[in-house]
Coordinates of N, CA and C and ligand atoms in Angstrom, one line a residue:
M7 N 131.7 102.8 115.2 CA 130.4 103.1 114.6 C 130.2 102.3 113.4
D8 N 129.0 101.6 113.3 CA 128.7 100.9 112.0 C 128.2 101.9 111.0
T9 N 128.0 101.4 109.8 CA 127.7 102.3 108.6 C 126.3 103.0 108.9
E10 N 125.3 102.1 109.4 CA 124.0 102.7 109.6 C 124.1 103.9 110.6
E11 N 124.9 103.7 111.6 CA 125.1 104.7 112.7 C 125.7 106.0 112.0
I12 N 126.7 105.8 111.1 CA 127.3 107.0 110.5 C 126.3 107.7 109.7
Y13 N 125.4 107.0 108.9 CA 124.4 107.6 108.1 C 123.5 108.4 109.1
R14 N 123.1 107.8 110.2 CA 122.3 108.6 111.2 C 122.9 109.8 111.7
E15 N 124.3 109.7 112.0 CA 125.0 110.9 112.4 C 125.1 112.0 111.3
M16 N 125.1 111.5 110.1 CA 125.2 112.5 108.9 C 123.8 113.3 108.9
A17 N 122.7 112.5 109.0 CA 121.4 113.1 108.9 C 121.3 114.0 110.2
N18 N 121.7 113.6 111.3 CA 121.7 114.5 112.5 C 122.4 115.8 112.4
S19 N 123.6 115.6 111.7 CA 124.4 116.9 111.6 C 123.6 117.9 110.8
I20 N 122.8 117.5 109.8 CA 122.0 118.5 109.0 C 120.9 119.0 109.9
V21 N 120.2 118.1 110.6 CA 119.0 118.5 111.4 C 119.4 119.4 112.5
S22 N 120.6 119.1 113.1 CA 121.0 120.0 114.2 C 121.8 121.2 113.7
L23 N 121.9 121.4 112.4 CA 122.5 122.5 111.7 C 124.0 122.6 112.2
D24 N 124.7 121.5 112.3 CA 126.0 121.5 112.8 C 127.0 121.3 111.6
Q25 N 127.4 122.4 111.1 CA 128.2 122.4 109.9 C 129.6 121.7 110.1
E26 N 130.2 122.0 111.2 CA 131.5 121.4 111.5 C 131.4 119.8 111.5
K27 N 130.3 119.3 112.1 CA 130.2 117.9 112.1 C 129.9 117.3 110.7
A28 N 129.1 118.0 109.9 CA 128.7 117.6 108.6 C 130.0 117.5 107.7
V29 N 130.8 118.6 107.8 CA 132.1 118.6 107.0 C 133.0 117.4 107.4
H30 N 133.1 117.3 108.8 CA 133.9 116.2 109.3 C 133.4 114.8 108.7
L31 N 132.1 114.6 108.8 CA 131.6 113.3 108.3 C 131.7 113.1 106.8
A32 N 131.6 114.2 106.1 CA 131.7 114.1 104.6 C 133.1 113.7 104.3
N33 N 134.1 114.4 104.9 CA 135.5 114.0 104.7 C 135.8 112.6 105.2
Q34 N 135.2 112.1 106.2 CA 135.3 110.8 106.7 C 134.8 109.8 105.6
A35 N 133.7 110.2 105.0 CA 133.1 109.3 104.0 C 134.1 109.1 102.8
L36 N 134.8 110.2 102.4 CA 135.8 110.1 101.4 C 137.0 109.3 101.8
D37 N 137.5 109.5 103.0 CA 138.7 108.9 103.5 C 138.4 107.4 103.6
E38 N 137.2 107.0 104.1 CA 136.9 105.6 104.3 C 136.3 104.9 103.1
S39 N 136.3 105.6 101.9 CA 135.8 105.1 100.6 C 134.4 104.5 100.8
M40 N 133.5 105.2 101.5 CA 132.2 104.8 101.7 C 131.4 104.9 100.4
D41 N 130.2 104.2 100.3 CA 129.4 104.3 99.1 C 128.8 105.8 99.1
L42 N 129.3 106.6 98.2 CA 129.0 108.0 98.4 C 127.5 108.3 98.0
L43 N 126.9 107.5 97.2 CA 125.5 107.7 96.8 C 124.7 107.4 98.0
Q44 N 125.0 106.4 98.7 CA 124.2 106.1 99.9 C 124.5 107.1 101.0
V45 N 125.7 107.7 101.0 CA 126.0 108.7 102.0 C 125.0 109.9 101.7
I46 N 124.8 110.2 100.4 CA 123.8 111.3 100.1 C 122.4 110.9 100.4
E47 N 122.0 109.7 99.9 CA 120.6 109.3 100.0 C 120.2 109.0 101.5
K48 N 121.0 108.1 102.1 CA 120.6 107.6 103.5 C 121.2 108.5 104.6
G49 N 122.2 109.3 104.3 CA 122.9 110.1 105.3 C 122.3 111.5 105.2
F50 N 123.1 112.4 104.5 CA 122.8 113.8 104.5 C 121.4 114.1 103.9
G51 N 121.0 113.3 102.8 CA 119.7 113.5 102.2 C 118.6 113.3 103.2
E52 N 118.7 112.2 104.0 CA 117.7 112.0 105.0 C 117.5 113.2 105.9
G53 N 118.7 113.8 106.3 CA 118.7 114.9 107.2 C 118.0 116.1 106.6
I54 N 118.3 116.4 105.3 CA 117.7 117.6 104.7 C 116.1 117.4 104.5
R55 N 115.7 116.1 104.2 CA 114.3 115.9 104.1 C 113.6 116.1 105.5
K56 N 114.3 115.7 106.5 CA 113.8 115.9 107.9 C 113.6 117.4 108.2
V57 N 114.6 118.2 107.7 CA 114.6 119.6 107.9 C 113.3 120.2 107.2
G58 N 113.1 119.7 106.0 CA 111.9 120.1 105.3 C 110.6 119.8 106.0
D59 N 110.6 118.6 106.6 CA 109.4 118.1 107.4 C 109.2 119.1 108.6
L60 N 110.3 119.4 109.2 CA 110.2 120.2 110.5 C 109.7 121.7 110.1
W61 N 110.1 122.1 108.9 CA 109.8 123.4 108.4 C 108.2 123.4 108.1
D62 N 107.8 122.3 107.4 CA 106.4 122.0 107.1 C 105.5 122.0 108.4
E63 N 106.1 121.4 109.4 CA 105.3 121.3 110.7 C 105.4 122.6 111.5
G64 N 106.1 123.6 111.1 CA 106.2 124.8 111.8 C 107.2 124.8 113.0
E65 N 108.0 123.7 113.0 CA 109.1 123.6 114.1 C 110.3 124.4 113.7
F66 N 110.6 124.5 112.4 CA 111.7 125.2 111.8 C 111.2 126.4 111.0
F67 N 111.9 127.5 110.9 CA 111.5 128.6 110.1 C 112.5 128.8 108.9
L68 N 112.3 129.7 108.1 CA 113.1 129.8 106.8 C 114.6 129.9 107.1
P69 N 115.1 130.6 108.1 CA 116.5 130.7 108.4 C 117.1 129.3 108.6
E70 N 116.3 128.4 109.3 CA 116.8 127.1 109.6 C 116.8 126.2 108.3
L71 N 115.7 126.4 107.5 CA 115.6 125.7 106.2 C 116.9 126.0 105.4
M72 N 117.2 127.3 105.3 CA 118.3 127.8 104.5 C 119.6 127.3 105.0
S73 N 119.7 127.4 106.3 CA 121.0 127.0 106.9 C 121.2 125.5 106.7
G74 N 120.1 124.7 106.9 CA 120.2 123.2 106.6 C 120.6 123.0 105.1
A75 N 120.1 123.8 104.2 CA 120.4 123.6 102.8 C 121.9 123.9 102.5
Q76 N 122.4 125.0 103.2 CA 123.7 125.5 103.0 C 124.7 124.4 103.5
I77 N 124.4 123.8 104.6 CA 125.2 122.7 105.2 C 125.2 121.5 104.3
M78 N 124.0 121.2 103.8 CA 123.8 120.0 102.8 C 124.7 120.3 101.6
E79 N 124.6 121.5 101.1 CA 125.4 121.9 99.9 C 126.9 121.7 100.1
K80 N 127.4 122.1 101.3 CA 128.8 122.0 101.7 C 129.2 120.5 101.7
A81 N 128.4 119.7 102.3 CA 128.7 118.3 102.4 C 128.7 117.7 101.0
V82 N 127.8 118.0 100.1 CA 127.7 117.5 98.8 C 128.9 118.0 98.0
D83 N 129.3 119.2 98.2 CA 130.5 119.7 97.5 C 131.8 118.9 97.8
I84 N 131.9 118.5 99.1 CA 133.1 117.8 99.5 C 133.0 116.4 98.9
I85 N 131.8 115.8 98.7 CA 131.7 114.5 98.2 C 131.8 114.4 96.7
T86 N 131.4 115.5 96.0 CA 131.2 115.4 94.6 C 132.5 114.9 93.8
P87 N 133.7 115.4 94.1 CA 134.8 114.8 93.4 C 134.9 113.3 93.5
G88 N 134.6 112.8 94.6 CA 134.6 111.3 94.8 C 133.6 110.7 93.9
L89 N 132.4 111.3 93.8 CA 131.3 110.7 93.0 C 131.7 110.8 91.5
Q90 N 132.4 111.9 91.1 CA 132.8 112.0 89.7 C 133.8 110.9 89.3
S91 N 134.7 110.6 90.3 CA 135.7 109.6 89.9 C 135.2 108.1 90.1
S92 N 134.0 108.0 90.7 CA 133.5 106.7 90.9 C 132.8 106.0 89.7
G93 N 132.6 106.9 88.6 CA 131.9 106.3 87.4 C 132.8 105.3 86.7
S94 N 132.3 104.1 86.7 CA 133.1 103.1 86.1 C 132.9 102.9 84.6
E95 N 131.6 103.0 84.2 CA 131.3 102.8 82.8 C 131.5 104.1 82.0
R96 N 132.2 104.0 80.9 CA 132.4 105.2 80.1 C 131.7 105.0 78.8
Q97 N 130.9 106.0 78.4 CA 130.3 106.0 77.1 C 130.2 107.4 76.7
S98 N 130.5 107.7 75.4 CA 130.5 109.2 75.1 C 129.2 109.6 74.4
S99 N 128.5 108.6 73.9 CA 127.3 109.0 73.2 C 126.2 109.4 74.2
G100 N 125.7 110.6 74.0 CA 124.6 111.0 74.9 C 124.9 112.3 75.5
K101 N 124.0 113.3 75.2 CA 124.1 114.6 75.7 C 122.8 115.0 76.4
V102 N 123.0 115.3 77.7 CA 121.8 115.6 78.5 C 121.8 117.0 78.9
L103 N 120.7 117.7 78.8 CA 120.5 119.1 79.3 C 119.7 119.0 80.6
L104 N 120.1 119.6 81.6 CA 119.3 119.7 82.9 C 119.0 121.1 83.3
A105 N 117.9 121.3 83.9 CA 117.5 122.6 84.4 C 116.4 122.4 85.5
T106 N 116.4 123.3 86.4 CA 115.3 123.4 87.3 C 114.4 124.5 86.7
I107 N 113.1 124.2 86.7 CA 112.2 125.0 85.9 C 111.9 126.4 86.5
E108 N 111.4 127.2 85.6 CA 111.0 128.6 86.0 C 110.3 128.6 87.3
G109 N 110.6 129.5 88.2 CA 109.9 129.7 89.4 C 110.5 128.9 90.6
D110 N 111.4 128.0 90.3 CA 111.9 127.1 91.3 C 113.4 127.3 91.4
I111 N 113.9 127.5 92.6 CA 115.4 127.7 92.8 C 116.1 126.4 93.5
H112 N 115.3 125.3 93.6 CA 116.0 124.2 94.3 C 117.0 123.5 93.3
S113 N 118.2 123.4 93.8 CA 119.3 122.9 92.9 C 120.0 121.6 93.4
I114 N 119.9 121.3 94.6 CA 120.7 120.2 95.2 C 120.5 118.9 94.4
G115 N 119.3 118.5 94.3 CA 119.0 117.2 93.7 C 119.4 117.2 92.2
K116 N 119.1 118.2 91.5 CA 119.5 118.3 90.1 C 121.0 118.2 89.9
T117 N 121.7 118.9 90.8 CA 123.2 118.9 90.7 C 123.7 117.5 90.9
I118 N 123.1 116.8 91.9 CA 123.6 115.4 92.1 C 123.3 114.6 90.9
V119 N 122.1 114.7 90.3 CA 121.8 114.0 89.1 C 122.9 114.3 88.0
A120 N 123.2 115.6 87.8 CA 124.2 116.0 86.8 C 125.6 115.3 87.1
T121 N 126.0 115.3 88.4 CA 127.2 114.7 88.7 C 127.3 113.2 88.4
M122 N 126.2 112.5 88.7 CA 126.1 111.1 88.5 C 126.1 110.8 87.0
L123 N 125.4 111.6 86.2 CA 125.4 111.4 84.7 C 126.8 111.6 84.2
K124 N 127.5 112.6 84.6 CA 128.9 112.9 84.2 C 129.7 111.7 84.5
A125 N 129.6 111.2 85.8 CA 130.4 110.1 86.2 C 130.2 108.9 85.4
N126 N 129.1 108.8 84.8 CA 128.7 107.6 83.9 C 129.0 107.9 82.4
G127 N 129.7 109.0 82.2 CA 130.2 109.2 80.8 C 129.3 110.1 79.9
F128 N 128.2 110.6 80.5 CA 127.4 111.4 79.6 C 127.8 112.9 79.6
Q129 N 127.6 113.6 78.6 CA 127.9 115.0 78.5 C 126.7 115.7 79.1
V130 N 126.9 116.6 80.0 CA 125.8 117.3 80.7 C 125.9 118.8 80.5
V131 N 124.9 119.4 80.1 CA 124.7 120.9 80.1 C 123.7 121.2 81.2
D132 N 124.2 121.9 82.2 CA 123.4 122.3 83.3 C 123.1 123.8 83.3
L133 N 121.8 124.1 83.0 CA 121.4 125.5 82.8 C 121.1 126.2 84.2
G134 N 121.2 125.4 85.3 CA 120.9 126.0 86.6 C 119.5 126.0 87.0
T135 N 119.1 127.0 87.7 CA 117.7 127.0 88.3 C 116.8 128.2 87.7
D136 N 115.6 128.1 88.0 CA 114.6 129.1 87.6 C 114.8 129.4 86.1
V137 N 114.7 128.4 85.3 CA 115.0 128.5 83.8 C 113.6 128.4 83.1
K138 N 113.4 129.3 82.2 CA 112.1 129.3 81.4 C 112.1 128.2 80.4
A139 N 111.0 127.7 80.1 CA 110.8 126.6 79.1 C 111.4 127.0 77.8
E140 N 111.2 128.2 77.4 CA 111.7 128.8 76.1 C 113.2 128.6 76.0
K141 N 113.9 129.0 77.2 CA 115.3 128.9 77.1 C 115.8 127.4 77.1
I142 N 115.1 126.6 77.8 CA 115.4 125.1 77.8 C 115.4 124.6 76.3
V143 N 114.3 124.9 75.7 CA 114.1 124.4 74.3 C 115.1 125.0 73.4
D144 N 115.4 126.3 73.5 CA 116.4 126.9 72.6 C 117.8 126.3 72.8
E145 N 118.1 126.1 74.1 CA 119.5 125.6 74.3 C 119.6 124.1 73.9
A146 N 118.4 123.4 74.0 CA 118.4 122.0 73.5 C 118.7 121.9 72.0
I147 N 118.1 122.8 71.3 CA 118.3 122.9 69.9 C 119.7 123.2 69.5
K148 N 120.2 124.3 70.2 CA 121.5 124.8 69.9 C 122.6 123.8 70.2
G149 N 122.3 123.1 71.3 CA 123.4 122.2 71.9 C 123.3 120.8 71.4
D150 N 122.4 120.5 70.4 CA 122.3 119.1 69.9 C 122.1 118.1 71.0
I151 N 121.1 118.4 71.8 CA 120.9 117.6 73.0 C 120.1 116.3 72.6
D152 N 120.3 115.2 73.4 CA 119.5 114.0 73.2 C 118.4 114.0 74.2
I153 N 118.7 114.3 75.5 CA 117.7 114.2 76.5 C 117.6 115.5 77.3
I154 N 116.3 115.9 77.5 CA 116.1 117.1 78.3 C 115.6 116.7 79.7
G155 N 116.3 117.0 80.7 CA 115.8 116.7 82.1 C 115.3 118.0 82.8
V156 N 114.1 117.9 83.3 CA 113.5 119.1 84.0 C 113.2 118.8 85.4
S157 N 113.8 119.5 86.3 CA 113.6 119.3 87.8 C 112.6 120.3 88.3
T158 N 111.8 119.9 89.3 CA 111.1 120.8 90.1 C 110.8 120.2 91.5
L159 N 110.9 121.0 92.5 CA 110.5 120.5 93.9 C 109.3 121.1 94.4
L160 N 108.7 122.1 93.6 CA 107.5 122.8 94.1 C 106.3 122.3 93.3
T161 N 105.2 122.0 94.0 CA 104.0 121.6 93.3 C 103.5 122.8 92.4
T162 N 103.7 124.0 92.8 CA 103.2 125.2 92.1 C 104.0 125.3 90.8
T163 N 105.2 124.8 90.6 CA 105.9 125.0 89.3 C 105.9 123.8 88.4
M164 N 105.2 122.7 88.9 CA 105.1 121.5 88.1 C 104.6 121.8 86.7
V165 N 103.6 122.7 86.7 CA 102.9 123.1 85.4 C 103.9 123.7 84.5
N166 N 104.9 124.3 84.9 CA 106.0 124.9 84.0 C 106.8 123.8 83.4
Q167 N 106.9 122.6 84.0 CA 107.6 121.5 83.4 C 106.8 121.1 82.1
K168 N 105.5 121.1 82.2 CA 104.6 120.8 81.0 C 104.9 121.7 79.9
K169 N 105.2 123.0 80.2 CA 105.4 124.0 79.1 C 106.5 123.5 78.2
V170 N 107.5 122.8 78.7 CA 108.6 122.3 77.8 C 108.1 121.4 76.7
I171 N 107.2 120.5 77.2 CA 106.6 119.5 76.2 C 105.7 120.3 75.2
D172 N 104.9 121.2 75.7 CA 104.0 122.0 74.9 C 104.8 122.7 73.8
L173 N 105.8 123.4 74.2 CA 106.7 124.1 73.3 C 107.3 123.3 72.2
L174 N 107.8 122.1 72.6 CA 108.4 121.2 71.6 C 107.3 120.8 70.6
N175 N 106.1 120.5 71.1 CA 105.0 120.2 70.2 C 104.6 121.3 69.3
Q176 N 104.6 122.5 69.9 CA 104.2 123.7 69.0 C 105.3 123.9 67.9
K177 N 106.5 123.6 68.2 CA 107.6 123.8 67.2 C 107.7 122.6 66.3
N178 N 106.9 121.5 66.6 CA 107.0 120.3 65.7 C 108.3 119.6 65.9
I179 N 108.9 119.7 67.0 CA 110.2 119.0 67.2 C 110.2 118.0 68.4
R180 N 109.0 117.7 68.8 CA 108.9 116.8 70.0 C 109.7 115.5 69.9
N181 N 109.7 115.0 68.6 CA 110.3 113.7 68.4 C 111.9 113.8 68.3
K182 N 112.4 115.0 68.4 CA 113.9 115.1 68.3 C 114.5 114.9 69.7
F183 N 113.7 115.0 70.7 CA 114.3 114.9 72.1 C 113.5 114.0 73.0
K184 N 114.2 113.3 73.9 CA 113.5 112.6 75.0 C 113.4 113.6 76.1
V185 N 112.3 113.6 76.8 CA 112.1 114.6 77.9 C 111.8 113.8 79.2
I186 N 112.7 114.1 80.2 CA 112.4 113.4 81.5 C 112.2 114.4 82.6
F187 N 111.4 114.0 83.6 CA 111.1 114.9 84.7 C 111.7 114.4 86.0
G188 N 111.9 115.2 86.9 CA 112.4 114.7 88.3 C 112.1 115.8 89.3
G189 N 112.3 115.4 90.5 CA 112.0 116.2 91.7 C 110.9 115.6 92.5
A190 N 110.9 115.8 93.8 CA 110.0 115.1 94.8 C 108.5 115.0 94.4
P191 N 107.9 116.0 93.9 CA 106.4 115.9 93.6 C 106.1 115.2 92.3
V192 N 107.1 114.8 91.5 CA 106.8 114.3 90.2 C 106.4 112.8 90.4
T193 N 105.3 112.4 89.7 CA 104.9 111.0 89.7 C 104.8 110.5 88.2
Q194 N 104.6 109.2 88.1 CA 104.4 108.6 86.7 C 103.1 109.2 86.1
G195 N 102.1 109.4 87.0 CA 100.9 110.0 86.5 C 101.1 111.3 85.8
W196 N 101.9 112.2 86.5 CA 102.2 113.5 86.0 C 102.9 113.5 84.6
V197 N 103.9 112.5 84.6 CA 104.7 112.3 83.4 C 103.7 111.8 82.2
D198 N 102.8 110.9 82.5 CA 101.9 110.5 81.5 C 100.9 111.6 81.0
E199 N 100.5 112.4 82.0 CA 99.6 113.5 81.7 C 100.2 114.5 80.8
C200 N 101.5 114.7 81.0 CA 102.2 115.7 80.2 C 102.8 115.2 78.9
G201 N 102.8 113.8 78.8 CA 103.4 113.2 77.6 C 104.9 113.2 77.6
A202 N 105.5 113.2 78.8 CA 107.0 113.1 78.9 C 107.4 111.7 78.7
D203 N 108.7 111.5 78.7 CA 109.2 110.1 78.4 C 109.6 109.3 79.6
G204 N 109.6 109.9 80.8 CA 110.0 109.2 82.0 C 110.3 110.1 83.1
Y205 N 110.5 109.5 84.3 CA 110.9 110.2 85.5 C 111.7 109.3 86.3
A206 N 112.5 109.9 87.2 CA 113.3 109.0 88.1 C 113.3 109.6 89.5
E207 N 113.3 108.7 90.5 CA 113.1 109.2 91.9 C 114.4 109.6 92.5
N208 N 115.5 109.1 92.0 CA 116.8 109.6 92.5 C 117.9 109.5 91.5
A209 N 119.1 109.8 91.9 CA 120.2 109.9 90.9 C 120.5 108.6 90.3
V210 N 120.5 107.5 91.0 CA 120.9 106.2 90.4 C 119.8 105.8 89.4
E211 N 118.5 106.0 89.7 CA 117.5 105.7 88.8 C 117.6 106.6 87.5
S212 N 118.0 107.9 87.8 CA 118.2 108.8 86.6 C 119.1 108.3 85.6
V213 N 120.3 107.7 86.1 CA 121.3 107.2 85.2 C 120.7 106.0 84.4
K214 N 120.0 105.2 85.1 CA 119.4 104.0 84.5 C 118.4 104.4 83.4
L215 N 117.6 105.4 83.7 CA 116.6 105.9 82.8 C 117.2 106.5 81.5
V216 N 118.2 107.3 81.8 CA 118.9 108.0 80.6 C 119.6 106.9 79.7
K217 N 120.2 105.9 80.3 CA 120.8 104.8 79.6 C 119.8 104.1 78.7
E218 N 118.6 103.8 79.3 CA 117.5 103.1 78.6 C 117.1 104.0 77.4
L219 N 116.9 105.3 77.7 CA 116.3 106.2 76.6 C 117.3 106.4 75.5
I220 N 118.6 106.5 75.8 CA 119.6 106.7 74.8 C 119.7 105.5 73.9
Q221 N 119.5 104.3 74.4 CA 119.5 103.1 73.6 C 118.2 103.1 72.7
Ligands
B12_12 C1 116.8 122.4 100.7 C2 115.4 123.0 100.4 C3 115.3 124.3 100.1 C4 116.6 125.2 99.9 C5 117.1 124.9 98.4 C6 118.6 125.1 98.4 C7 119.1 124.6 97.0 N1 120.2 125.2 96.7 O1 118.6 123.7 96.4 C8 116.0 126.6 100.1 C9 116.1 127.0 101.6 C10 116.6 127.7 99.2 C11 114.5 126.3 99.8 C12 113.6 127.3 99.4 C13 112.2 127.1 99.4 N2 111.5 126.0 99.6 CO1 112.4 124.3 99.9 N3 113.1 122.6 100.4 C14 114.2 122.1 100.6 C15 114.1 120.7 101.1 C16 114.2 120.7 102.6 C17 115.1 119.7 100.6 C18 115.3 119.6 99.0 C19 116.5 118.8 98.7 O2 117.6 119.4 98.5 N4 116.5 117.4 98.9 C20 117.6 116.5 98.8 C21 117.8 116.1 97.3 C22 119.0 115.1 97.2 O3 116.6 115.4 96.8 P1 115.7 115.9 95.6 O4 115.8 117.4 95.5 O5 114.4 115.3 95.8 O6 116.5 115.3 94.3 C23 116.4 113.9 94.0 C24 115.3 113.4 93.2 O7 114.1 114.2 93.3 C25 115.7 113.3 91.8 N5 115.7 114.5 90.9 C26 115.8 115.8 91.2 N6 115.8 116.6 90.1 C27 115.7 115.8 89.1 C28 115.7 116.0 87.7 C29 115.6 115.0 86.8 C30 115.5 115.2 85.3 C31 115.6 113.6 87.3 C32 115.4 112.5 86.3 C33 115.6 113.4 88.7 C34 115.7 114.4 89.6 O8 117.1 113.0 92.0 C35 117.6 113.8 93.1 C36 118.8 113.0 93.7 O9 118.5 111.8 94.3 C37 112.7 120.3 100.6 C38 112.0 119.2 101.4 C39 111.9 117.9 100.7 N7 111.4 116.8 101.4 O10 112.3 117.7 99.5 C40 112.0 121.6 100.7 C41 110.7 122.0 99.9 C42 110.9 121.4 98.5 N8 110.7 123.4 99.9 C43 109.5 123.9 99.9 C44 109.2 125.3 99.9 C45 107.7 125.6 100.0 C46 110.2 126.2 99.7 C47 110.0 127.8 99.5 C48 108.8 128.2 98.8 C49 110.0 128.4 101.0 C50 109.7 129.9 101.1 N9 108.6 130.2 101.6 O11 110.4 130.7 100.6 C51 111.3 128.2 98.8 C52 111.3 128.1 97.3 C53 111.7 129.2 96.6 C54 111.7 129.0 95.1 N10 111.1 129.9 94.4 O12 112.1 127.9 94.6 C55 108.5 122.8 100.0 C56 107.7 122.6 98.7 C57 106.2 122.3 99.1 C58 105.4 122.1 97.8 N11 104.5 121.2 98.0 O13 105.6 122.7 96.8 C59 109.3 121.6 100.5 C60 108.8 120.2 100.1 C61 109.4 121.7 102.1 C62 108.1 121.3 102.7 N12 108.0 120.1 103.4 O14 107.2 122.0 102.7 N13 114.2 125.0 100.0

C-alpha cells in the first residue's frame, strides 16, 4: 500500500466507524515512522470531516457523529506520544494558553494544536472546553501568559471568542497579550473584525504563527 492509500484507509476507518481498523492503522503509522501530522490532516482528519459532512447532509445522526469522534480521539491518543517526541526545535521562551470558548465542547483540534506547540518547546496551559472569556482572561493574568489561543468550531459561539478581546480592552490590558483564534469557521475577516492578532488553519500553521508573534 502506498502512503496515499494508507491515508485513504485511515479516513475510511473513521467514516465506516471501524475502531479496530483505526487503532491498527494508528499503530502502523507509529511503527513505520510516518509523518504523523499528515496522518492526522490527510488521514484520520479527512475522515472526521467527512463524518461531519454526512451528518450535515442527514446521512449520519448524532450517535454516528459521536462514535466517529470517539474513534478519531482514540487514533489521536495513540499518535500523540509520537508527535510530542517529533519536536526538533527547543525553545523555552513562550507560554501559550489554549481554550475552547464557552458554549463549545469541540476539543480534538485544540488538543492537537496544544500537542504541536509543546513538541516545539512552548509551555502550554490547556483550560479545556466550554471556557468562559472571564476565566480565560483571569488565567492568562495569573499564569503570566504570552499568547492566548481561543478555539471554536461552532458559528454560534464565534461571538464568544470576541468577548476575550472585549474583556482585555475593558481591563486595559489588551497590549499585555497576543490573542489568536482557531477553528474551522474562523477567517482572517473575523480576526480583523475582532481585533485579534492572527489565526491559523491547522496545527503546523499554529506553530508558525506563535513563533512569529513571540518574536
Ligand atoms: C468531531 C465533531 C464533534 C464531536 C466533538 C468531539 C470532541 N471531543 O471534540 C461531537 C460529536 C461531541 C460534536 C458535537 C457537536 N457538533 Co460537531 N463536529 C465534529 C466534526 C465532525 C469534526 C471536528 C474535528 O474534530 N475536526 C478535526 C480537527 C483536527 O480539526 P479542527 O477541529 O478544525 O482543528 C484544526 C484547526 O481548526 C485548527 N485549530 C483548532 N482550534 C484552534 C485554536 C487555535 C488557537 C488555533 C491557532 C488553531 C486551531 O488546528 C486544528 C488542527 O489542525 C465537525 C465537522 C468539521 N468539518 O469540522 C463537526 C461540527 C463542527 N459540529 C457541528 C455541530 C452542529 C455539533 C453539535 C451542535 C451537534 C448537536 N446537535 O449536538 C454538537 C456541539 C455541542 C457543543 N455545545 O459544542 C457542526 C457545526 C456547524 C456550525 N456551522 O456551527 C459541524 C461543522 C458539523 C457540520 N458539518 O454541521 N461534534
